[in-house]
Coordinates of C-alpha atoms and ligand atoms in Angstrom, one line a residue:
M1 CA 30.4 -197.6 -165.7
V2 CA 28.5 -200.9 -166.4
I3 CA 26.5 -200.5 -163.8
S4 CA 25.2 -197.2 -164.8
K5 CA 24.7 -198.3 -168.1
G6 CA 22.3 -200.8 -166.9
R7 CA 20.2 -198.8 -165.0
Y8 CA 19.8 -196.2 -168.1
L9 CA 19.1 -199.3 -170.2
L10 CA 16.2 -200.4 -167.5
L11 CA 15.1 -197.1 -167.0
F12 CA 14.6 -196.7 -170.8
L13 CA 12.7 -199.9 -171.2
C14 CA 10.5 -198.5 -167.9
V15 CA 9.7 -195.6 -170.0
Q16 CA 8.8 -197.4 -173.4
L17 CA 6.2 -199.8 -171.1
V18 CA 4.8 -196.4 -169.8
V19 CA 4.6 -195.0 -172.9
M20 CA 3.2 -198.3 -174.6
A21 CA 0.5 -198.6 -171.6
L22 CA -0.7 -195.0 -172.4
L23 CA -1.1 -195.9 -175.9
Y24 CA -3.0 -198.8 -175.3
R25 CA -5.3 -196.5 -173.1
E26 CA -5.6 -194.3 -175.5
G27 CA -7.3 -196.2 -177.9
Y28 CA -4.4 -197.2 -180.0
R29 CA -5.0 -200.9 -178.7
K30 CA -5.2 -202.4 -181.8
R31 CA -1.7 -200.8 -183.3
V32 CA -0.2 -202.1 -179.9
A33 CA -1.3 -205.5 -179.8
Y34 CA -0.4 -205.7 -183.8
F35 CA 3.5 -204.6 -182.5
F36 CA 3.5 -207.1 -179.7
G37 CA 2.2 -209.9 -182.1
I38 CA 4.7 -209.4 -184.0
F39 CA 7.3 -210.1 -181.3
Y40 CA 5.2 -213.2 -180.2
K41 CA 5.3 -214.9 -183.4
G42 CA 9.2 -214.6 -183.5
G43 CA 8.6 -213.4 -187.3
S44 CA 8.3 -216.7 -188.6
A45 CA 5.2 -217.1 -190.9
S46 CA 4.4 -220.9 -191.0
M47 CA 2.9 -221.2 -194.1
G48 CA 4.4 -224.2 -195.1
L49 CA 3.6 -226.4 -192.0
I50 CA 0.5 -228.2 -191.2
N51 CA -1.3 -226.9 -188.0
P52 CA -0.8 -229.5 -185.2
H53 CA -4.0 -229.2 -184.2
N54 CA -5.7 -231.3 -186.5
L55 CA -3.6 -233.9 -187.4
S56 CA -6.0 -236.5 -186.4
Q57 CA -8.5 -234.7 -189.1
A58 CA -5.8 -234.0 -191.7
G59 CA -7.4 -232.7 -194.8
D60 CA -11.0 -232.4 -193.3
V61 CA -12.2 -228.4 -194.0
Y62 CA -14.4 -228.5 -191.0
A63 CA -11.1 -229.5 -188.6
N64 CA -10.3 -226.2 -187.1
L65 CA -13.5 -224.2 -187.1
S66 CA -14.4 -225.5 -183.9
L67 CA -11.2 -223.7 -182.3
I68 CA -12.7 -220.4 -183.6
S69 CA -14.6 -218.7 -180.5
K70 CA -16.0 -215.4 -179.6
P71 CA -14.1 -213.9 -176.8
S72 CA -15.9 -211.5 -174.9
L73 CA -14.8 -208.5 -176.2
R74 CA -16.4 -205.7 -177.9
E75 CA -15.8 -205.3 -182.0
E76 CA -13.7 -202.4 -181.8
E77 CA -11.4 -204.0 -179.3
L78 CA -10.4 -206.8 -181.3
P79 CA -6.7 -207.0 -182.2
Y80 CA -5.9 -207.3 -186.0
C81 CA -5.8 -210.9 -187.4
P82 CA -2.3 -211.9 -187.8
E83 CA -0.9 -212.1 -190.9
T84 CA -1.0 -216.0 -190.8
S85 CA -3.8 -217.4 -190.4
P86 CA -3.5 -220.3 -187.1
F87 CA -6.6 -222.2 -188.6
L88 CA -5.1 -223.0 -191.7
G89 CA -4.4 -226.6 -192.2
G90 CA -2.8 -227.3 -195.6
P91 CA -4.5 -230.0 -198.3
I92 CA -8.0 -230.7 -198.1
R93 CA -9.6 -233.7 -198.7
V94 CA -12.5 -233.2 -201.4
K95 CA -15.0 -235.7 -201.4
L96 CA -18.7 -235.0 -202.3
P97 CA -21.0 -236.1 -199.6
E98 CA -24.0 -238.1 -200.8
N99 CA -27.7 -236.4 -200.0
L100 CA -26.1 -233.2 -198.5
L101 CA -28.6 -230.4 -197.4
L102 CA -28.0 -226.5 -197.3
E103 CA -29.3 -226.6 -193.8
E104 CA -26.5 -229.0 -193.0
V105 CA -24.0 -226.5 -194.6
E106 CA -25.9 -223.6 -192.4
R107 CA -25.5 -225.8 -189.3
K108 CA -21.7 -226.3 -189.7
N109 CA -21.0 -222.6 -190.2
P110 CA -22.5 -220.9 -187.3
Y111 CA -20.9 -217.8 -187.7
V112 CA -22.0 -217.1 -191.3
T113 CA -24.5 -214.3 -191.3
K114 CA -27.3 -213.5 -194.0
G115 CA -26.5 -213.1 -197.2
G116 CA -23.4 -215.2 -196.7
R117 CA -21.2 -212.9 -195.0
Y118 CA -18.7 -213.6 -192.7
K119 CA -16.5 -211.8 -189.9
P120 CA -13.8 -213.5 -188.0
P121 CA -15.1 -213.5 -184.3
D122 CA -12.1 -213.0 -182.7
C123 CA -10.1 -210.8 -184.3
E124 CA -10.2 -207.9 -187.1
S125 CA -9.5 -209.2 -190.7
T126 CA -7.4 -206.9 -192.8
H127 CA -8.8 -208.0 -195.8
K128 CA -12.0 -207.9 -197.4
T129 CA -13.0 -210.3 -200.2
A130 CA -16.2 -210.9 -201.8
V131 CA -16.7 -214.3 -204.3
I132 CA -18.5 -213.8 -207.2
I133 CA -20.2 -217.1 -208.7
P134 CA -21.7 -217.0 -211.9
H135 CA -24.7 -219.5 -212.2
R136 CA -27.7 -221.3 -214.0
N137 CA -29.2 -224.4 -213.1
R138 CA -26.1 -226.0 -211.1
E139 CA -27.5 -225.8 -207.7
Q140 CA -26.0 -229.2 -207.2
H141 CA -22.5 -228.0 -208.0
L142 CA -23.4 -225.0 -205.8
K143 CA -24.4 -227.0 -202.5
Y144 CA -20.6 -228.7 -202.8
L145 CA -19.3 -225.4 -203.3
L146 CA -20.9 -223.3 -200.5
Y147 CA -20.3 -226.4 -197.9
Y148 CA -16.3 -226.2 -198.7
L149 CA -15.9 -222.6 -199.5
H150 CA -17.4 -221.1 -196.1
P151 CA -15.0 -223.3 -194.1
F152 CA -12.1 -222.6 -196.6
L153 CA -12.7 -218.8 -196.3
Q154 CA -13.0 -218.8 -192.0
R155 CA -10.0 -220.8 -191.8
Q156 CA -7.9 -218.0 -193.6
Q157 CA -9.8 -215.1 -191.3
L158 CA -10.9 -213.3 -194.2
N159 CA -13.9 -211.0 -194.0
Y160 CA -15.8 -212.3 -196.6
G161 CA -19.1 -212.3 -198.9
I162 CA -20.3 -215.2 -201.3
Y163 CA -22.4 -213.8 -204.4
I164 CA -24.2 -215.8 -206.7
I165 CA -25.2 -213.9 -210.2
H166 CA -28.0 -216.0 -211.5
Q167 CA -28.9 -215.8 -215.1
A168 CA -32.6 -215.2 -215.9
G169 CA -34.3 -216.7 -218.7
N170 CA -33.3 -219.1 -221.3
F171 CA -31.2 -217.6 -223.6
T172 CA -27.5 -218.4 -224.1
F173 CA -25.4 -218.0 -221.2
N174 CA -23.2 -215.4 -220.5
R175 CA -20.4 -216.1 -218.0
A176 CA -18.2 -212.9 -218.4
K177 CA -21.1 -210.6 -218.7
L178 CA -22.4 -212.2 -215.4
L179 CA -19.3 -211.4 -213.7
N180 CA -19.6 -207.9 -214.4
V181 CA -22.9 -207.5 -213.0
G182 CA -21.7 -209.4 -209.8
F183 CA -18.9 -206.9 -209.7
K184 CA -20.8 -203.9 -209.7
E185 CA -23.4 -205.0 -207.3
A186 CA -20.9 -206.5 -204.9
M187 CA -19.3 -203.0 -204.8
K188 CA -22.8 -201.2 -204.2
D189 CA -22.8 -203.3 -200.8
E190 CA -19.5 -203.1 -199.7
D191 CA -16.0 -201.5 -200.2
W192 CA -14.2 -204.7 -201.4
D193 CA -10.7 -204.7 -201.4
C194 CA -10.7 -208.1 -203.6
L195 CA -13.1 -210.0 -205.9
F196 CA -12.6 -213.6 -206.9
F197 CA -14.4 -214.9 -209.9
H198 CA -15.2 -218.5 -209.4
D199 CA -16.6 -221.3 -211.4
V200 CA -19.3 -222.9 -209.4
D201 CA -17.6 -226.5 -209.9
L202 CA -14.5 -225.7 -208.8
I203 CA -13.4 -227.0 -205.2
P204 CA -10.0 -225.6 -204.3
E205 CA -7.7 -228.5 -202.5
D206 CA -5.4 -226.4 -200.5
D207 CA -6.7 -223.7 -197.7
R208 CA -2.6 -222.1 -198.2
N209 CA -4.1 -220.4 -201.8
I210 CA -5.1 -217.5 -199.8
Y211 CA -8.3 -215.7 -201.3
I212 CA -6.7 -212.1 -201.1
C213 CA -5.1 -209.9 -204.2
D214 CA -2.1 -209.7 -205.3
R215 CA 0.0 -206.5 -206.9
F216 CA -1.3 -207.8 -210.5
P217 CA -4.6 -209.8 -211.4
K218 CA -4.3 -213.4 -210.1
H219 CA -5.3 -216.5 -211.8
A220 CA -5.9 -219.5 -209.0
S221 CA -6.8 -222.0 -210.6
I222 CA -3.6 -222.9 -211.8
A223 CA -3.5 -226.6 -211.3
M224 CA -6.6 -228.5 -211.9
D225 CA -7.5 -232.0 -211.7
K226 CA -8.8 -231.8 -214.8
F227 CA -5.5 -230.7 -216.8
G228 CA -3.6 -233.2 -214.6
Y229 CA -2.7 -230.3 -212.1
K230 CA -1.0 -228.3 -214.9
L231 CA -1.4 -225.1 -216.3
P232 CA -2.9 -225.9 -219.7
Y233 CA -1.0 -222.9 -221.8
K234 CA 0.8 -219.7 -220.3
S235 CA -2.0 -216.8 -220.8
Y236 CA -4.7 -219.2 -219.4
F237 CA -7.4 -217.2 -217.0
G238 CA -10.4 -219.7 -216.8
G239 CA -11.8 -221.1 -213.3
V240 CA -11.1 -218.6 -210.8
S241 CA -9.2 -215.4 -210.7
A242 CA -8.8 -212.5 -208.5
L243 CA -8.8 -208.6 -209.1
S244 CA -8.8 -205.8 -207.0
P245 CA -11.4 -203.1 -208.1
E246 CA -8.7 -200.9 -209.2
Q247 CA -7.2 -204.1 -211.3
Y248 CA -10.9 -204.5 -212.6
M249 CA -11.5 -201.2 -213.9
K250 CA -8.3 -200.7 -215.1
M251 CA -9.0 -203.1 -217.8
N252 CA -12.6 -202.2 -217.9
G253 CA -13.8 -205.1 -216.5
F254 CA -14.3 -208.1 -218.6
P255 CA -16.4 -208.4 -222.1
N256 CA -19.8 -208.3 -222.5
N257 CA -20.4 -210.1 -225.9
Y258 CA -19.1 -213.7 -225.5
W259 CA -22.2 -215.9 -225.6
G260 CA -22.0 -219.0 -224.8
W261 CA -19.4 -221.4 -224.0
G262 CA -15.5 -220.5 -224.5
G263 CA -13.0 -217.5 -225.5
E264 CA -14.3 -215.0 -222.7
D265 CA -11.4 -216.5 -220.3
D266 CA -8.6 -215.6 -222.8
D267 CA -10.0 -212.4 -223.8
I268 CA -9.6 -211.6 -220.2
G269 CA -6.1 -212.6 -219.9
I270 CA -5.5 -210.1 -223.0
R271 CA -7.2 -207.6 -221.7
V272 CA -5.1 -208.0 -218.5
A273 CA -1.6 -207.7 -220.6
L274 CA -3.3 -204.6 -222.9
S275 CA -3.8 -202.7 -219.9
G276 CA -0.2 -203.0 -219.0
M277 CA -0.8 -205.7 -216.1
L278 CA 0.8 -208.8 -215.7
I279 CA -0.6 -212.4 -214.4
S280 CA 0.1 -213.3 -210.9
R281 CA -0.5 -217.1 -210.0
P282 CA -0.2 -218.8 -206.4
S283 CA 2.4 -221.5 -206.0
V284 CA 1.2 -224.9 -208.1
Q285 CA 1.3 -226.6 -204.7
Y286 CA -1.4 -224.3 -203.5
G287 CA -3.2 -223.6 -206.4
R288 CA -5.2 -226.6 -206.7
Y289 CA -8.6 -227.7 -207.7
K290 CA -11.3 -230.3 -208.5
M291 CA -13.8 -229.4 -210.7
I292 CA -16.7 -231.6 -210.4
K293 CA -17.6 -233.7 -213.3
H294 CA -20.4 -232.4 -215.6
G295 CA -21.3 -232.4 -219.4
H296 CA -22.3 -229.5 -221.5
D297 CA -24.9 -227.4 -220.3
K298 CA -28.0 -226.9 -222.5
G299 CA -27.7 -223.2 -223.6
N300 CA -24.3 -222.5 -223.2
E301 CA -23.2 -224.0 -226.6
Q302 CA -19.4 -223.7 -227.8
N303 CA -19.3 -219.8 -229.0
P304 CA -18.4 -220.3 -232.6
K305 CA -17.6 -216.5 -233.3
R306 CA -14.8 -216.9 -230.2
F307 CA -11.5 -217.3 -232.3
N308 CA -12.7 -214.5 -234.6
M309 CA -13.1 -212.0 -231.6
L310 CA -10.3 -212.9 -230.0
T311 CA -8.0 -211.1 -232.4
K312 CA -10.1 -208.0 -232.2
T313 CA -9.5 -207.6 -228.2
R314 CA -7.4 -204.8 -228.8
R315 CA -9.6 -202.9 -230.6
T316 CA -12.7 -203.7 -228.7
W317 CA -11.5 -203.8 -224.8
K318 CA -11.9 -200.5 -224.2
Q319 CA -15.7 -199.9 -226.0
D320 CA -16.7 -203.0 -224.4
G321 CA -16.7 -203.8 -220.6
M322 CA -17.7 -202.3 -217.8
N323 CA -18.3 -199.0 -219.6
A324 CA -21.1 -200.4 -221.5
L325 CA -22.8 -202.6 -218.9
Q326 CA -26.5 -203.2 -219.3
Y327 CA -28.7 -205.2 -217.5
I328 CA -32.0 -205.3 -215.3
L329 CA -32.0 -206.7 -211.9
I330 CA -34.5 -208.6 -211.0
S331 CA -34.0 -209.5 -207.6
K332 CA -31.5 -209.7 -204.9
E333 CA -32.3 -211.9 -201.8
L334 CA -30.0 -212.7 -198.7
Q335 CA -30.4 -216.2 -198.5
P336 CA -28.5 -217.7 -195.4
L337 CA -25.5 -218.8 -197.1
Y338 CA -25.1 -216.3 -200.1
T339 CA -26.6 -213.3 -201.7
N340 CA -28.8 -213.7 -204.7
I341 CA -28.8 -212.0 -207.5
T342 CA -30.9 -212.6 -210.0
V343 CA -30.2 -210.5 -213.6
D344 CA -31.4 -210.3 -216.8
I345 CA -28.8 -209.6 -219.1
G346 CA -30.6 -209.7 -222.3
T347 CA -29.4 -211.5 -225.7
D348 CA -26.7 -210.6 -228.4
K349 CA -29.2 -208.1 -229.8
G350 CA -29.5 -206.2 -226.4
L351 CA -31.6 -205.5 -223.7
R352 CA -35.3 -207.0 -223.8
P353 CA -37.9 -204.0 -223.4
H354 CA -39.6 -204.3 -220.1
T355 CA -43.1 -205.9 -220.5
Ligands
LIG1 C1 -14.3 -223.5 -218.7 C2 -13.5 -222.4 -217.5 C3 -14.2 -221.5 -217.6 C4 -15.0 -220.7 -218.6 C5 -15.2 -222.2 -219.7 C6 -15.7 -221.4 -221.2 C7 -11.8 -224.5 -216.5 C8 -12.1 -224.9 -214.9 N1 -12.7 -223.5 -216.4 O1 -15.1 -224.1 -218.0 O2 -14.0 -220.2 -216.4 O3 -13.9 -220.2 -219.1 O4 -14.3 -222.7 -219.8 O5 -17.0 -220.4 -221.1 O6 -11.5 -224.7 -217.6 N2 -22.2 -221.9 -215.9 C9 -23.8 -222.5 -215.1 N3 -24.6 -222.7 -215.7 C10 -24.5 -223.3 -217.0 C11 -23.1 -223.0 -217.8 C12 -22.2 -222.4 -217.4 O7 -23.7 -221.9 -214.1 O8 -25.5 -223.7 -217.6 C13 -21.4 -221.5 -214.9 C14 -20.6 -222.1 -213.9 O9 -20.6 -221.1 -212.9 C15 -19.9 -223.2 -214.7 C16 -19.1 -221.6 -215.5 O10 -20.0 -221.1 -215.8 O11 -18.7 -223.7 -213.6 C17 -18.1 -222.3 -216.6 O12 -19.2 -223.3 -217.2 P1 -18.7 -224.8 -217.5 O13 -18.2 -225.1 -216.1 O14 -19.7 -225.3 -218.2 O15 -17.3 -224.7 -218.7 P2 -15.9 -225.7 -218.5 O16 -15.7 -226.5 -217.5 O17 -15.4 -226.1 -219.9
LIG2 MN1 -16.8 -226.7 -215.3

């Protein structure tokens, strides 16, 4: 009896293997590989552990990149990337190297392609993330951010693209409107499933802060050095945040009418609540950032109307946002490390006529 039971079990296993093999041949390769992957990993995600590969270079954001290589498979044959990337290293030591050149950043990131795009060469990523950076006159900060962000995202095995949204002209800066432009232009390129809205001067300090979207809009920069690595107040939404296209459209994007410094981040936080969503956050251990020290920019003076405007968000959010966005696209260039979008967003009086 015991013997015959054993035989049946063996027969059953053989049938299973044959079915698997057939599926594999039939082009279900990825799914089967994924299935085996689950067993292989033993189901234990090791998010809390420091990868042993790089113990000697702990904290160096470039430490694990040399482990990434291109197998001799065609792109459609690549397996899905594992749930947890094997290249994560945990905390990152942030130092700002003197005399850094963009060419050096290019050299250190050989798999990044034109327009600042990347796909893992060894597996198919299940995440497509665009990073949107509002910018004017902060070239030095941009260089440092690119130096850290590219390897950071590659360690997370993401399919990603980096967009710089450059405000043309000298009129007062408008961060939130630039982010709306970034959303619109990035979505024309690709069906991104997550957008990270990222200050140019914030460097992430832990690669377990994964740049993917959550069920609710995510505020990622919850522990910044400038606020003593604590959230300054509960509804705070400034710095780095992440929304899926659905979440973004549900709140009608960001406001277009905050000119100058301040207020727009709180308005965005209020929109999240008004459209019936909550704020999601990473753990404080992971959501850590260093802000590169800077003074006040010319052309981004404090917006004195911000407190008054914030009392009106409930009445204005449905009228002002993605549905009222107007701008003139001046250029879109595919640079080696990023896509540069230069845009005329006009002034508080509206768009200037073409000349
Ligand atoms: C805080 C928030 C920021 C935003 C701002 C108020 C943090 C870390 N960030 O930043 O998200 O809500 O307050 O508006 O608390 N920029 C330029 N050129 C300029 C001016 C601004 O590129 O001339 C961009 C750049 O990406 C910068 C961002 O706008 O990081 C925010 O401006 P900031 O860094 O001067 O303001 P800060 O640090 O008080
Ligand atoms: Mn700043």
